[in-house]
Every structure is written in C-alpha cells, then in structure tokens.
mmCIF file of C-alpha atoms in Angstrom:
data_model
loop_
_atom_site.group_PDB
_atom_site.id
_atom_site.type_symbol
_atom_site.label_atom_id
_atom_site.label_comp_id
_atom_site.label_asym_id
_atom_site.label_seq_id
_atom_site.Cartn_x
_atom_site.Cartn_y
_atom_site.Cartn_z
ATOM 1 C CA GLU A 1 68.569 132.808 101.388
ATOM 2 C CA THR A 2 71.703 134.688 101.596
ATOM 3 C CA GLY A 3 71.709 137.453 103.743
ATOM 4 C CA VAL A 4 73.303 141.327 103.564
ATOM 5 C CA THR A 5 77.276 140.910 103.428
ATOM 6 C CA GLN A 6 79.384 144.450 103.171
ATOM 7 C CA SER A 7 83.375 144.498 103.069
ATOM 8 C CA PRO A 8 85.932 145.624 104.028
ATOM 9 C CA THR A 9 84.868 144.884 107.954
ATOM 10 C CA HIS A 10 87.336 147.382 109.406
ATOM 11 C CA LEU A 11 89.512 149.777 106.939
ATOM 12 C CA ILE A 12 92.172 152.495 108.117
ATOM 13 C CA LYS A 13 92.004 155.415 106.073
ATOM 14 C CA THR A 14 94.091 158.799 105.486
ATOM 15 C CA ARG A 15 93.040 162.530 106.057
ATOM 16 C CA GLY A 16 91.693 163.701 102.505
ATOM 17 C CA GLN A 17 92.000 160.077 100.745
ATOM 18 C CA GLN A 18 88.769 158.491 99.207
ATOM 19 C CA VAL A 19 86.975 155.445 100.276
ATOM 20 C CA THR A 20 85.370 152.659 98.449
ATOM 21 C CA LEU A 21 82.583 150.610 101.009
ATOM 22 C CA ARG A 22 80.788 147.434 99.076
ATOM 23 C CA CYS A 23 77.776 146.199 99.792
ATOM 24 C CA SER A 24 75.571 142.742 99.164
ATOM 25 C CA SER A 25 71.778 143.106 99.503
ATOM 26 C CA GLN A 26 70.048 139.555 100.799
ATOM 27 C CA SER A 27 68.614 138.234 97.897
ATOM 28 C CA GLY A 28 64.998 139.146 96.383
ATOM 29 C CA HIS A 29 65.680 143.191 97.825
ATOM 30 C CA ASN A 30 65.933 145.700 95.320
ATOM 31 C CA THR A 31 66.609 148.655 98.020
ATOM 32 C CA VAL A 32 69.629 149.789 99.339
ATOM 33 C CA SER A 33 70.151 152.035 103.053
ATOM 34 C CA TRP A 34 73.210 153.169 104.028
ATOM 35 C CA TYR A 35 74.197 154.574 107.382
ATOM 36 C CA GLN A 36 76.877 155.829 109.128
ATOM 37 C CA GLN A 37 76.594 154.918 113.295
ATOM 38 C CA ALA A 38 79.186 157.189 115.185
ATOM 39 C CA LEU A 39 80.416 155.375 118.245
ATOM 40 C CA GLY A 40 77.457 155.786 120.994
ATOM 41 C CA GLN A 41 75.286 156.958 118.924
ATOM 42 C CA GLY A 42 71.744 155.825 116.656
ATOM 43 C CA PRO A 43 72.644 154.923 112.680
ATOM 44 C CA GLN A 44 72.782 158.299 110.746
ATOM 45 C CA PHE A 45 70.471 157.820 107.126
ATOM 46 C CA ILE A 46 73.145 158.538 104.432
ATOM 47 C CA PHE A 47 71.026 157.963 100.848
ATOM 48 C CA GLN A 48 68.725 154.674 99.571
ATOM 49 C CA TYR A 49 69.357 153.044 96.349
ATOM 50 C CA TYR A 50 66.262 151.507 94.883
ATOM 51 C CA ARG A 51 67.131 149.679 91.568
ATOM 52 C CA GLU A 52 69.992 151.404 90.350
ATOM 53 C CA GLU A 53 68.145 154.992 91.747
ATOM 54 C CA GLU A 54 69.238 157.533 94.391
ATOM 55 C CA ASN A 55 65.557 157.406 96.511
ATOM 56 C CA GLY A 56 66.280 159.948 98.723
ATOM 57 C CA ARG A 57 68.593 161.423 100.812
ATOM 58 C CA GLY A 58 69.538 162.484 104.439
ATOM 59 C CA ASN A 59 72.004 165.568 105.827
ATOM 60 C CA PHE A 60 75.607 164.670 104.080
ATOM 61 C CA PRO A 61 77.811 166.393 101.684
ATOM 62 C CA PRO A 62 78.529 165.196 97.857
ATOM 63 C CA ARG A 63 81.297 164.000 98.889
ATOM 64 C CA PHE A 64 79.016 160.837 99.639
ATOM 65 C CA SER A 65 78.118 159.163 97.007
ATOM 66 C CA GLY A 66 76.747 155.931 96.123
ATOM 67 C CA LEU A 67 75.991 153.805 93.180
ATOM 68 C CA GLN A 68 73.478 150.787 93.217
ATOM 69 C CA PHE A 69 73.962 147.337 90.455
ATOM 70 C CA PRO A 70 72.150 145.968 88.177
ATOM 71 C CA ASN A 71 72.052 143.024 90.547
ATOM 72 C CA TYR A 72 71.181 145.551 93.948
ATOM 73 C CA SER A 73 74.552 145.471 95.255
ATOM 74 C CA SER A 74 75.511 148.592 95.869
ATOM 75 C CA GLU A 75 78.800 150.892 96.927
ATOM 76 C CA LEU A 76 78.848 153.764 99.306
ATOM 77 C CA ASN A 77 81.755 155.685 97.999
ATOM 78 C CA VAL A 78 83.850 158.684 100.258
ATOM 79 C CA ASN A 79 85.810 161.419 99.483
ATOM 80 C CA ALA A 80 88.479 163.749 101.090
ATOM 81 C CA LEU A 81 88.007 161.966 104.162
ATOM 82 C CA GLU A 82 87.408 163.886 107.299
ATOM 83 C CA LEU A 83 88.976 162.814 110.703
ATOM 84 C CA ASP A 84 84.877 162.693 111.415
ATOM 85 C CA ASP A 85 84.268 160.164 108.955
ATOM 86 C CA SER A 86 85.492 157.843 111.398
ATOM 87 C CA ALA A 87 82.234 155.371 112.218
ATOM 88 C CA LEU A 88 80.552 152.216 111.437
ATOM 89 C CA TYR A 89 79.190 152.132 108.012
ATOM 90 C CA LEU A 90 76.424 149.824 107.674
ATOM 91 C CA CYS A 91 74.356 148.959 104.988
ATOM 92 C CA ALA A 92 70.118 147.476 104.880
ATOM 93 C CA SER A 93 68.905 145.736 102.072
ATOM 94 C CA SER A 94 64.827 146.168 102.322
ATOM 95 C CA SER A 95 61.892 145.125 100.343
ATOM 96 C CA LEU A 96 58.540 145.726 101.197
ATOM 97 C CA GLY A 97 58.997 147.027 104.243
ATOM 98 C CA GLY A 98 61.358 144.181 105.677
ATOM 99 C CA TYR A 99 65.018 145.078 106.503
ATOM 100 C CA THR A 100 68.261 143.081 106.674
ATOM 101 C CA PHE A 101 71.531 144.855 108.000
ATOM 102 C CA GLY A 102 75.060 143.614 107.297
ATOM 103 C CA SER A 103 77.588 143.602 109.696
ATOM 104 C CA GLY A 104 79.108 146.880 109.101
ATOM 105 C CA THR A 105 82.162 148.502 107.428
ATOM 106 C CA ARG A 106 84.554 150.194 110.383
ATOM 107 C CA LEU A 107 85.949 152.966 109.341
ATOM 108 C CA THR A 108 89.456 154.613 111.074
ATOM 109 C CA VAL A 109 90.178 157.627 109.604
ATOM 110 C CA VAL A 110 93.869 159.500 111.329
ATOM 111 C CA LYS B 1 60.356 167.532 113.522
ATOM 112 C CA ASN B 2 60.590 163.489 113.638
ATOM 113 C CA GLN B 3 62.082 162.087 116.110
ATOM 114 C CA VAL B 4 62.590 158.823 118.022
ATOM 115 C CA GLU B 5 63.920 159.262 122.115
ATOM 116 C CA GLN B 6 64.977 156.534 124.357
ATOM 117 C CA SER B 7 65.195 156.067 127.967
ATOM 118 C CA PRO B 8 67.507 155.344 129.868
ATOM 119 C CA GLN B 9 70.925 156.351 127.727
ATOM 120 C CA SER B 10 72.064 152.678 129.987
ATOM 121 C CA LEU B 11 71.306 149.678 132.313
ATOM 122 C CA ILE B 12 72.969 147.614 134.480
ATOM 123 C CA ILE B 13 71.334 145.297 135.894
ATOM 124 C CA LEU B 14 72.419 141.023 137.224
ATOM 125 C CA GLU B 15 71.856 138.065 135.331
ATOM 126 C CA GLY B 16 68.220 136.363 135.822
ATOM 127 C CA LYS B 17 66.217 140.378 136.905
ATOM 128 C CA ASN B 18 63.838 141.638 134.569
ATOM 129 C CA CYS B 19 64.527 145.393 132.421
ATOM 130 C CA THR B 20 61.886 147.459 130.209
ATOM 131 C CA LEU B 21 63.425 149.728 127.883
ATOM 132 C CA GLN B 22 61.365 152.842 127.176
ATOM 133 C CA CYS B 23 60.735 154.744 123.512
ATOM 134 C CA ASN B 24 58.820 157.736 122.554
ATOM 135 C CA TYR B 25 58.320 159.364 119.095
ATOM 136 C CA THR B 26 57.236 161.931 117.302
ATOM 137 C CA VAL B 27 57.048 160.146 113.408
ATOM 138 C CA SER B 28 54.181 160.807 111.741
ATOM 139 C CA PRO B 29 52.225 159.254 110.107
ATOM 140 C CA PHE B 30 53.244 156.331 112.051
ATOM 141 C CA SER B 31 53.463 153.450 109.782
ATOM 142 C CA ASN B 32 55.007 150.432 112.600
ATOM 143 C CA LEU B 33 58.137 150.910 115.101
ATOM 144 C CA ARG B 34 60.780 147.996 115.104
ATOM 145 C CA TRP B 35 63.066 146.740 117.749
ATOM 146 C CA TYR B 36 66.573 146.073 117.126
ATOM 147 C CA LYS B 37 69.167 144.607 119.087
ATOM 148 C CA GLN B 38 72.994 145.789 118.328
ATOM 149 C CA ASP B 39 76.250 143.964 119.792
ATOM 150 C CA THR B 40 79.166 146.045 119.662
ATOM 151 C CA GLY B 41 80.690 146.656 116.621
ATOM 152 C CA ARG B 42 77.939 144.924 114.557
ATOM 153 C CA GLY B 43 75.063 144.926 112.505
ATOM 154 C CA PRO B 44 71.137 145.905 113.960
ATOM 155 C CA VAL B 45 69.374 141.952 114.718
ATOM 156 C CA SER B 46 65.804 142.713 114.671
ATOM 157 C CA LEU B 47 63.887 141.977 117.230
ATOM 158 C CA THR B 48 60.094 142.720 116.918
ATOM 159 C CA ILE B 49 58.160 145.114 114.582
ATOM 160 C CA MET B 50 54.818 146.493 114.968
ATOM 161 C CA THR B 51 51.969 148.220 112.861
ATOM 162 C CA PHE B 52 49.480 150.750 114.238
ATOM 163 C CA SER B 53 47.087 147.744 115.164
ATOM 164 C CA GLU B 54 49.146 146.035 117.404
ATOM 165 C CA ASN B 55 49.772 146.593 120.810
ATOM 166 C CA THR B 56 52.217 143.799 122.391
ATOM 167 C CA LYS B 57 54.539 141.365 120.138
ATOM 168 C CA SER B 58 57.110 139.148 121.781
ATOM 169 C CA ASN B 59 60.219 137.473 120.728
ATOM 170 C CA GLY B 60 61.398 134.443 123.213
ATOM 171 C CA ARG B 61 61.731 136.243 126.424
ATOM 172 C CA TYR B 62 61.636 140.252 124.625
ATOM 173 C CA THR B 63 58.172 141.460 124.676
ATOM 174 C CA ALA B 64 57.151 144.748 123.494
ATOM 175 C CA THR B 65 54.444 146.588 123.580
ATOM 176 C CA LEU B 66 52.776 149.573 122.067
ATOM 177 C CA ASP B 67 50.508 152.619 122.792
ATOM 178 C CA ALA B 68 49.533 154.159 119.336
ATOM 179 C CA ASP B 69 48.025 156.761 121.142
ATOM 180 C CA THR B 70 50.512 158.458 123.670
ATOM 181 C CA LYS B 71 53.987 157.350 120.859
ATOM 182 C CA GLN B 72 54.794 155.170 123.427
ATOM 183 C CA SER B 73 56.977 152.332 123.157
ATOM 184 C CA SER B 74 58.697 149.710 125.090
ATOM 185 C CA LEU B 75 60.698 146.760 125.452
ATOM 186 C CA HIS B 76 60.457 144.366 128.320
ATOM 187 C CA ILE B 77 63.329 141.584 128.940
ATOM 188 C CA THR B 78 62.767 139.107 131.302
ATOM 189 C CA ALA B 79 64.586 136.750 132.645
ATOM 190 C CA SER B 80 68.227 138.710 131.296
ATOM 191 C CA GLN B 81 71.117 136.582 130.476
ATOM 192 C CA LEU B 82 74.785 137.541 129.946
ATOM 193 C CA SER B 83 73.996 137.817 125.822
ATOM 194 C CA ASP B 84 71.324 140.272 126.324
ATOM 195 C CA SER B 85 74.722 142.823 126.698
ATOM 196 C CA ALA B 86 74.435 144.926 124.143
ATOM 197 C CA SER B 87 72.689 148.042 123.005
ATOM 198 C CA TYR B 88 69.000 148.131 121.742
ATOM 199 C CA ILE B 89 67.572 150.704 119.464
ATOM 200 C CA CYS B 90 63.845 151.960 118.493
ATOM 201 C CA VAL B 91 63.324 152.642 115.151
ATOM 202 C CA VAL B 92 60.341 154.281 113.591
ATOM 203 C CA SER B 93 58.864 154.684 110.280
ATOM 204 C CA SER B 94 56.455 156.562 108.141
ATOM 205 C CA VAL B 95 53.840 155.519 106.295
ATOM 206 C CA ASN B 96 54.530 158.871 103.499
ATOM 207 C CA THR B 97 58.547 157.043 103.707
ATOM 208 C CA ASP B 98 60.334 154.067 103.159
ATOM 209 C CA LYS B 99 63.292 155.656 105.574
ATOM 210 C CA LEU B 100 63.224 154.611 109.211
ATOM 211 C CA ILE B 101 64.281 156.675 111.932
ATOM 212 C CA PHE B 102 66.491 155.858 114.574
ATOM 213 C CA GLY B 103 66.936 155.944 118.758
ATOM 214 C CA THR B 104 69.940 157.056 119.609
ATOM 215 C CA GLY B 105 69.627 153.185 121.592
ATOM 216 C CA THR B 106 69.587 152.289 124.899
ATOM 217 C CA ARG B 107 72.754 150.362 126.144
ATOM 218 C CA LEU B 108 72.539 147.407 128.800
ATOM 219 C CA GLN B 109 74.710 145.195 130.096
ATOM 220 C CA VAL B 110 73.697 142.267 132.029
ATOM 221 C CA PHE B 111 76.165 141.276 134.712
ATOM 222 C CA PRO B 112 76.112 137.400 136.542
#
C-alpha cells in the first residue's frame, strides 16, 4: 500500500509566476484535499476533489485552482504568485474519513 | 463558527517528563476528533482518532481523551522522548462535511 507522495519537496518562485504542485493519492483513496500551512500556523483548507470534481473550497482566491485525474492523483495550480503564498502546501488523500497526509511542498516566493 | 483552539501554544519539557496538551472546539454537529503529530516541514501523522462515543484512546505513550459534553480533548504524553519534539495538532470534523478543521497546534520541545 503506497502512501501520499507530493512533488516537488521544495520550490522557489518569483512574484507573478505560476506554479504547479503534484500529489499522488494513497491506493484506494478517491478524495484529495489541499491545505496551505503558513509558518507556525495550522493548515488552512484550500479545496477538495472527489472523483475528478471539486467538492468544496475554502477562502482562497480563484488564482488557486486544481485538478484531479482518473487515477485520483491531483494538481494544485497557483497563478500570479504573491509573497504571502510562501507556505507549506499539504495534500491529503482520504476515503470514508480515513486521511493520509503527504510530506508537503515547501513553496518560497521571492 | 466552527473553530478549534489549542493550548498551550508552546511547551518545553525535560526528557522523561509527562505533559498534557489541550484542545477545545466549537464544531457542530461533531463527527470525530483527531490528534496529529507534525515534524517541522513535514506532513501531519495521525496519532489517534475518536468518535462521539469514545472518551479515551491510546497509541503507545500517547493517550487522548474526549469529553463531548464540554467539547474538550486532551493529549497526554508519558515519559517524553527527544523524538517527541514536534507540533501536535487537534483536528475536528463535522457530521455534515468531510472537511477537517485544524487547530493551530502546540509546539512541544523536549530537552535532555
């Protein structure tokens, strides 16, 4: 049974650029959720995908978008990066309430 | 508004000592409460999960309690080890949604 894998582990981008983060879900999980965790804070819910459809969204602007693929892996895209987008981005796959988190992608916007 | 609050914000203890972390929530209707351990820069790792009918659950040296009437939970760590140094996050979910509501965590540091 594979866990949740996120890539890349670290990333540095400049303000205004676009970024794509990737997440592979755990075997048997059909739901993927994305979170943003600023330094010293708890994770904030960005959105969730269930069977390739968005299934709920937190308080994030439209420049945060996502995709889920038929194999339930997922992407998080962020356009027009801002300095405040610097954070750890966590992906969690789930099924019937059982969550497994990836190790995260550390995004730094300079 | 659904919220999860944790205390203390940070805690320093000596190796071998016990400690207790607190979590208060206002999430309703309540479904379950989870405690996660998160090492710096890593994803959260599940320690315990409790539903409404459970008031205590153990995982090795970690013991979580839940009082659904007062909407409070605690995580007790026994005989702390240096590897226990991490953030401990309380997470609550509602019956109405599969979404997780995170507390801001307690940062625990264990010194030799």
